Every structure is written in C-alpha cells, then in structure tokens.
Amino acid sequence: MNFKRISMITVLAAAQVATAIPVVAESPDSLSPALSGNSVLQSPVEGQAQPEMQQQPTEQQTEAATTDVQADPAQTPNSAPDAEPSEQPGQTDTTEEPASDPADTDSSVNGSSAVDSEAGAANATPNELVLLMNSNVMYHNGQQYKAGQPMAVKSGVSYVAIRAMVERAGLTLSYDNATKETIILKDGNELRFTTGSSNYKVNGQVRPMKGAAYQNNNVFMVPLTAITQALDIPYTVNQPEKKVILDLSKMGNNNGGGSQPGTGGGNGNGAPNIPNLGPNDLILMMNSDKMYQNGKTYTAGQPMAVKQGVSYVAIRSLVDRVGLKLTYDSRTKETVIMRGNDELRFKTNSSIYTVNGERRTMKGAAYQTNNTFMVPLTSITQALDISYRLDQPNKRIILNISSKPVASFTVQPQEIFAGQTRVTYRTNSYSPTGLPIVNENWEGRQDIFEEAGLHTVTYSVQDSSGEWSEPFSLNIHVSEPNTPPVAMFDTDKTEYRIGEKIKYINQSYDRDPGDELTYRWENNEQAFFTSGQHRVLLIVTDKQGATSSYEKYITVTSELLYTRDQFNQLFTDIGDKYNFDGTTVRRGTCSQS
C-alpha cells in the first residue's frame, strides 16, 4: 500500500511540473526540448517529507550534442535499388529487438517516468508509432523499442534516427556508395539523403528540409518531417505527454483523406483529389489508359503497362499532355520528341535512344501494340528532367509539370576576350504546356564585352498566356584583350658564301601567358647558291588567330664554298631526299667475275 501511495505522489508531482512549462508546438519540427537537468523529478523516499516543487517557465532550448562521424562502410547498407516503379512493396529486415516490457522497468528517461511509459504503451492504437521526445524509446503495436539515438531537437527541428524509424514503418534502407547517399524505399518511392545537406531527393526531385541531416555516434539523423511529408504519414503531437504519434496505417493514403487504393477519391469528373497537386501535374494510372490533368480525364491509346518491372506509356498521349512535339522521321524510321532545342529519338524494338544526338540506354526496348508506340516512362522523365512521385497504394504516378515557361541559353565561343570577341547566344526556351513563346527579356547581354572580368547575363521568356519564366543566368568570364605574338628571328652570321650552311634562330614570343604559337617560314633555305640578297619571311600565329610577321635579307657573297650537289651530299639527313644533275655523273665500268 505504501508503494502505491508513493507512486501516486510521483505522478501528481510530474503533472504539477508539466503544467508549469509553457507549451508551444504545431508540428514535430517546433517541439520544445526536454526539461533541463535541474527539473528531473526525484522519487520521494518513503517516510520522508515531499518538498514543495515549483518550476519557472523558461524559453531556453537545449540542443542534443552532436559529433559528425564518418560512416563506416562496413556497417552501412550498400545495395543500390532500382528506382523504377514496381508493383511489389519493399521488404526490410528488422535488426532491433523489442526492449524489456515497460512494466518491468523503473528507470526514468529524460524526465518521463516508467509509469508514463507504461501508460503510453498500453493506450497505443494498432500500427501507431509513438516517439518520445528527447528519448530513444518508441512504441509500436504495444512493444517498446529503442533507437540508436534519442529523438533530438536542433534549432527547433525534430530529428529521428533514420534506421529505427525505417524499420518500425516497414520501409527499406540502403546506401549508395557511388553518391554517398542514404536511401529509403517504400512501394517504389525513393528518398535520398546526404550527410550535412539540408536538401534531399524524392523520386529524383530535390526538396528542402528544415535542417541538415547529420551523424552522431554512427547514427544517421534526419528531420522527422522530411519522411512524413514525402511518404504522406499523418501524425499528431501530444505536447503534454511529450509524444509524437505517427499513424502508419494511413501512410500514403493522403493523410487519411478517405480515398481507396486505386481511386484516390474524385472531384465528380473522375479526377482524383490529391493534396499539393500542381495545376498542370499529370496523373497516370497504373494498368489503366486513364490520365488526369487540370481536373479533366484523358484516355491514352493503350493502358500504362509494366513489363519486367519497367513502366511503359503510350508516347503520343504523354507528349500531348506534357506540351511536347511528336514527329516521325521516315528516313531513319525514328519517332522523334521535340521540346525547344531538345530532341529525343526512339526506334521500335530498340533499347537505345538518342538525346540531342547522344546515345543512351533505356531500361527496356520500345515496342508497338495496336498501332500505339510504347516507351519506358523513365526514358522521357530522365532526358527532360521531369520529376515524378509514385503513389503505390493508389496505383498511380504523378508527373510534376510546371506551367511556367522555361528559359535557358548557351554562349560561344568558350574563350572570350574584352573588346575583341563577338559572342553568339543560343537560346533553348519552351513552354511545358505547349504554348508559344512570345516575348523575351535580357539583362547584361553584350555582343562584345568591352571590360574584362565576370559578367552575369540573365534571360527570361514569356508565353502566350502572359506567364514569365524564372530568370536563367550565366556567369561569363571575359579575359583581358589578346595581344598578338611578336615574330622575330636571326641568323648566326651577317653574310654567307655560296653553298654555306645557314643557321636560323627563332626569337618569336607572345606576351599572353601560356599562349600557343604556330610558325610558317618562307624561303628559309639551308644555303643559297647564287650571290646577292635573299628574302626570308617568318609568320607567327597564336591560338586566337592573331598573327605577326618578320622578314630578313640574307647576304650571299660571290665566293664559292660548295656546289648544290656537294652541299646535298654533305648535309642531307639520312632518310631525306635531294635532287641532282644526272648528266654530270661519271660513267662507270662493271667488272665481271
């Protein structure tokens, strides 16, 4: 009886302290940290008077201490999954065993008594994951588990140990050694995280997180909301009890919107209601010819099909919805997709296609069925940088199609000199919805840059609906003006006799560091065989095309040193050829044996 009485006092004391702490939390990323060290409850000793406890409100937050640790590759998953949409859900091996029954422990965890923990496990709803703030304890289906690190708050952002979270939620965890990314897989959806980065990828689309991922004691920590938002996991925050409760039973069901798998709800026209759907996003239904965009239903020539794990789409139906142009090259027997200056070429029964002339490999061969040309969906999304997300429970793929036009350009040549180089601008702009581009705006553009340095040029376009693109900018490095080379040469003597060998000394140079020079000589004979003045010319050209020339007259006296034939016999290198007068060769006699 005394034990029960003391336990009730402990519970009442904990409740009194909890009510004295100000509570402000709307989501796990703005949770208050644990109670400070001097506010941890001390269980009263039997027979000892319980002192009056008062906790003053405080706004100070204590952050979990972290130390960046390089992950041990031997302890890190390194299988690289195929991100191609699949009909089979991912599986994972559970490596964490349930901790001892909460009823068997009497230790406190960050200010939460064993009585509180027992109550949390007993009241758990099936397939709810209960995370205790600032604690490594979690509850799932009435069992207690322990994460590698406590749930931590850094700068107002709640972090969880990714492996413990993944295993409890039935996800698959792997590691990409090539990209140094930690990967979560769930029903074909792929999340990629990088240590030290506040961005992550969801099915190839880069998204910001509320804080950077980090490692602490070989445990990879990520913001909780990065996972819940990407995988549509609904959650609630129980601030008085310091809990975050994830409803795993509704994961991927659009936060419990009531839609059944395969339908996703509707708007009366058959189009699904999907939260955070862009105005031009395209919804493709698996194993169906139905597509949805802007609240309207469209029918493809053939259903979206899966062959050997590769998702195929009818190319014409997709092109019409994404704002591309489709043609056929009868000469090469290729189906051609055009977007701005981008060109994709496909051939029937070939797994090779070209993107702007570059050969690439698809995950499966293109084929035709019932006069409908089918290609792997990823061959188009990857080549044209179209991000998508996979909704496996509802059997659909959602392509993120922006309505804004897209502007881009390149410049030639690569090396530009102030005041000298004329710059050529090549634009590549298009509208994702197929609207014509009717206007453009340049900032900082110059055909010839007069000053050396870094110049930023910005380009924007407007489509026929009046919508402007995001500005596209390039930083152009303009070098100091190119100086032409200086041609110069000398000879080893001022005058020569007839047939005397001449040595030419090239003294040309260029004031620009590292400039490469080419040389062209005229009349630089090894020797001259007539007396008088002989003109020799040297022309020097640098890699920018600037030239310089220098000429010198060689004086030859009437004194004979060698005839041409004598000179050639003496100074012609082995392997070289020379001409001679055959009429002057003496007739010889042949001896017979």
PDB file of C-alpha atoms in Angstrom, residues 452-576:
ATOM      1  CA  ALA A 452      37.458  42.063 -68.653  1.00  0.00           C
ATOM      2  CA  GLY A 453      36.040  40.282 -65.624  1.00  0.00           C
ATOM      3  CA  LEU A 454      32.959  38.249 -64.638  1.00  0.00           C
ATOM      4  CA  HIS A 455      29.730  39.299 -66.343  1.00  0.00           C
ATOM      5  CA  THR A 456      26.289  37.907 -65.398  1.00  0.00           C
ATOM      6  CA  VAL A 457      23.769  37.603 -68.226  1.00  0.00           C
ATOM      7  CA  THR A 458      20.120  36.825 -67.368  1.00  0.00           C
ATOM      8  CA  TYR A 459      17.423  35.630 -69.740  1.00  0.00           C
ATOM      9  CA  SER A 460      13.639  35.286 -69.266  1.00  0.00           C
ATOM     10  CA  VAL A 461      10.808  34.389 -71.639  1.00  0.00           C
ATOM     11  CA  GLN A 462       7.043  34.903 -71.680  1.00  0.00           C
ATOM     12  CA  ASP A 463       4.456  32.567 -73.171  1.00  0.00           C
ATOM     13  CA  SER A 464       1.185  33.485 -74.894  1.00  0.00           C
ATOM     14  CA  SER A 465      -0.742  33.244 -71.613  1.00  0.00           C
ATOM     15  CA  GLY A 466       1.340  36.124 -70.226  1.00  0.00           C
ATOM     16  CA  GLU A 467       3.298  33.999 -67.740  1.00  0.00           C
ATOM     17  CA  TRP A 468       7.031  34.675 -67.384  1.00  0.00           C
ATOM     18  CA  SER A 469       9.687  32.060 -66.773  1.00  0.00           C
ATOM     19  CA  GLU A 470      12.089  32.032 -63.878  1.00  0.00           C
ATOM     20  CA  PRO A 471      15.189  34.010 -64.877  1.00  0.00           C
ATOM     21  CA  PHE A 472      18.063  31.906 -66.198  1.00  0.00           C
ATOM     22  CA  SER A 473      21.558  33.306 -65.573  1.00  0.00           C
ATOM     23  CA  LEU A 474      25.053  32.511 -66.789  1.00  0.00           C
ATOM     24  CA  ASN A 475      28.306  33.918 -65.432  1.00  0.00           C
ATOM     25  CA  ILE A 476      30.563  34.721 -68.380  1.00  0.00           C
ATOM     26  CA  HIS A 477      34.294  35.121 -67.801  1.00  0.00           C
ATOM     27  CA  VAL A 478      35.823  37.758 -70.087  1.00  0.00           C
ATOM     28  CA  SER A 479      39.615  37.703 -70.347  1.00  0.00           C
ATOM     29  CA  GLU A 480      41.946  40.596 -70.897  1.00  0.00           C
ATOM     30  CA  PRO A 481      42.351  41.525 -74.585  1.00  0.00           C
ATOM     31  CA  ASN A 482      44.506  39.127 -76.528  1.00  0.00           C
ATOM     32  CA  THR A 483      47.830  40.599 -77.638  1.00  0.00           C
ATOM     33  CA  PRO A 484      49.235  39.380 -80.956  1.00  0.00           C
ATOM     34  CA  PRO A 485      52.533  37.491 -80.956  1.00  0.00           C
ATOM     35  CA  VAL A 486      55.837  39.062 -81.972  1.00  0.00           C
ATOM     36  CA  ALA A 487      57.660  37.371 -84.844  1.00  0.00           C
ATOM     37  CA  MET A 488      61.451  37.605 -84.769  1.00  0.00           C
ATOM     38  CA  PHE A 489      64.436  35.571 -85.948  1.00  0.00           C
ATOM     39  CA  ASP A 490      68.160  35.972 -86.535  1.00  0.00           C
ATOM     40  CA  THR A 491      70.997  34.103 -88.233  1.00  0.00           C
ATOM     41  CA  ASP A 492      74.360  33.008 -86.909  1.00  0.00           C
ATOM     42  CA  LYS A 493      76.249  35.253 -89.399  1.00  0.00           C
ATOM     43  CA  THR A 494      75.625  38.510 -91.230  1.00  0.00           C
ATOM     44  CA  GLU A 495      76.788  37.220 -94.641  1.00  0.00           C
ATOM     45  CA  TYR A 496      77.462  33.834 -96.244  1.00  0.00           C
ATOM     46  CA  ARG A 497      79.408  32.311 -99.104  1.00  0.00           C
ATOM     47  CA  ILE A 498      77.701  30.373-101.881  1.00  0.00           C
ATOM     48  CA  GLY A 499      76.722  26.942-100.533  1.00  0.00           C
ATOM     49  CA  GLU A 500      77.474  27.833 -96.911  1.00  0.00           C
ATOM     50  CA  LYS A 501      75.011  26.363 -94.358  1.00  0.00           C
ATOM     51  CA  ILE A 502      72.781  28.957 -92.613  1.00  0.00           C
ATOM     52  CA  LYS A 503      71.556  28.597 -89.016  1.00  0.00           C
ATOM     53  CA  TYR A 504      68.212  30.311 -88.252  1.00  0.00           C
ATOM     54  CA  ILE A 505      67.482  31.351 -84.650  1.00  0.00           C
ATOM     55  CA  ASN A 506      63.727  31.756 -83.877  1.00  0.00           C
ATOM     56  CA  GLN A 507      63.254  34.580 -81.342  1.00  0.00           C
ATOM     57  CA  SER A 508      59.448  34.941 -81.560  1.00  0.00           C
ATOM     58  CA  TYR A 509      57.337  35.333 -78.375  1.00  0.00           C
ATOM     59  CA  ASP A 510      53.855  36.158 -77.064  1.00  0.00           C
ATOM     60  CA  ARG A 511      53.017  38.428 -74.139  1.00  0.00           C
ATOM     61  CA  ASP A 512      49.954  36.349 -73.139  1.00  0.00           C
ATOM     62  CA  PRO A 513      50.930  33.622 -70.636  1.00  0.00           C
ATOM     63  CA  GLY A 514      50.520  30.108 -71.944  1.00  0.00           C
ATOM     64  CA  ASP A 515      49.566  31.130 -75.470  1.00  0.00           C
ATOM     65  CA  GLU A 516      50.387  28.511 -78.094  1.00  0.00           C
ATOM     66  CA  LEU A 517      52.155  29.700 -81.265  1.00  0.00           C
ATOM     67  CA  THR A 518      52.416  28.220 -84.738  1.00  0.00           C
ATOM     68  CA  TYR A 519      55.148  29.179 -87.250  1.00  0.00           C
ATOM     69  CA  ARG A 520      55.246  29.389 -91.044  1.00  0.00           C
ATOM     70  CA  TRP A 521      58.551  30.046 -92.877  1.00  0.00           C
ATOM     71  CA  GLU A 522      59.090  31.218 -96.433  1.00  0.00           C
ATOM     72  CA  ASN A 523      62.395  30.815 -98.316  1.00  0.00           C
ATOM     73  CA  ASN A 524      64.366  29.704 -95.258  1.00  0.00           C
ATOM     74  CA  GLU A 525      66.801  27.641 -97.323  1.00  0.00           C
ATOM     75  CA  GLN A 526      69.660  25.819 -95.657  1.00  0.00           C
ATOM     76  CA  ALA A 527      72.025  27.515 -98.111  1.00  0.00           C
ATOM     77  CA  PHE A 528      71.833  29.754-101.146  1.00  0.00           C
ATOM     78  CA  PHE A 529      73.686  29.004-104.371  1.00  0.00           C
ATOM     79  CA  THR A 530      73.519  32.416-106.022  1.00  0.00           C
ATOM     80  CA  SER A 531      75.098  35.581-104.749  1.00  0.00           C
ATOM     81  CA  GLY A 532      73.052  38.616-103.689  1.00  0.00           C
ATOM     82  CA  GLN A 533      70.236  39.439-101.241  1.00  0.00           C
ATOM     83  CA  HIS A 534      67.759  36.661-100.361  1.00  0.00           C
ATOM     84  CA  ARG A 535      64.467  37.482 -98.526  1.00  0.00           C
ATOM     85  CA  VAL A 536      63.378  35.125 -95.700  1.00  0.00           C
ATOM     86  CA  LEU A 537      59.928  35.534 -94.042  1.00  0.00           C
ATOM     87  CA  LEU A 538      58.540  34.164 -90.739  1.00  0.00           C
ATOM     88  CA  ILE A 539      54.796  34.370 -89.892  1.00  0.00           C
ATOM     89  CA  VAL A 540      53.685  33.594 -86.294  1.00  0.00           C
ATOM     90  CA  THR A 541      50.063  32.907 -85.249  1.00  0.00           C
ATOM     91  CA  ASP A 542      48.628  32.451 -81.712  1.00  0.00           C
ATOM     92  CA  LYS A 543      45.665  30.216 -80.793  1.00  0.00           C
ATOM     93  CA  GLN A 544      43.266  33.171 -81.061  1.00  0.00           C
ATOM     94  CA  GLY A 545      44.254  33.711 -84.674  1.00  0.00           C
ATOM     95  CA  ALA A 546      46.331  36.872 -84.136  1.00  0.00           C
ATOM     96  CA  THR A 547      49.397  36.979 -86.392  1.00  0.00           C
ATOM     97  CA  SER A 548      52.731  38.735 -86.728  1.00  0.00           C
ATOM     98  CA  SER A 549      55.459  38.531 -89.397  1.00  0.00           C
ATOM     99  CA  TYR A 550      59.148  39.331 -89.680  1.00  0.00           C
ATOM    100  CA  GLU A 551      61.425  39.332 -92.732  1.00  0.00           C
ATOM    101  CA  LYS A 552      65.207  39.438 -93.074  1.00  0.00           C
ATOM    102  CA  TYR A 553      67.513  39.662 -96.081  1.00  0.00           C
ATOM    103  CA  ILE A 554      70.404  37.215 -96.212  1.00  0.00           C
ATOM    104  CA  THR A 555      73.569  38.497 -97.925  1.00  0.00           C
ATOM    105  CA  VAL A 556      75.475  35.933-100.041  1.00  0.00           C
ATOM    106  CA  THR A 557      78.874  36.823-101.496  1.00  0.00           C
ATOM    107  CA  SER A 558      80.262  35.550-104.826  1.00  0.00           C
ATOM    108  CA  GLU A 559      82.786  33.293-103.107  1.00  0.00           C
ATOM    109  CA  LEU A 560      82.014  29.591-103.664  1.00  0.00           C
ATOM    110  CA  LEU A 561      82.146  27.156-100.764  1.00  0.00           C
ATOM    111  CA  TYR A 562      80.031  24.198-102.038  1.00  0.00           C
ATOM    112  CA  THR A 563      78.044  23.485-105.125  1.00  0.00           C
ATOM    113  CA  ARG A 564      74.438  22.337-104.623  1.00  0.00           C
ATOM    114  CA  ASP A 565      75.327  18.702-105.230  1.00  0.00           C
ATOM    115  CA  GLN A 566      78.263  18.878-102.859  1.00  0.00           C
ATOM    116  CA  PHE A 567      76.106  20.537-100.195  1.00  0.00           C
ATOM    117  CA  ASN A 568      73.378  17.938-100.517  1.00  0.00           C
ATOM    118  CA  GLN A 569      75.841  15.080-100.204  1.00  0.00           C
ATOM    119  CA  LEU A 570      77.310  16.634 -97.067  1.00  0.00           C
ATOM    120  CA  PHE A 571      74.280  17.966 -95.218  1.00  0.00           C
ATOM    121  CA  THR A 572      71.213  15.966 -96.282  1.00  0.00           C
ATOM    122  CA  ASP A 573      69.894  13.993 -93.299  1.00  0.00           C
ATOM    123  CA  ILE A 574      69.530  10.241 -93.507  1.00  0.00           C
ATOM    124  CA  GLY A 575      66.133   9.377 -94.964  1.00  0.00           C
ATOM    125  CA  ASP A 576      65.701  12.726 -96.719  1.00  0.00           C
TER     126      ASP A 576
END
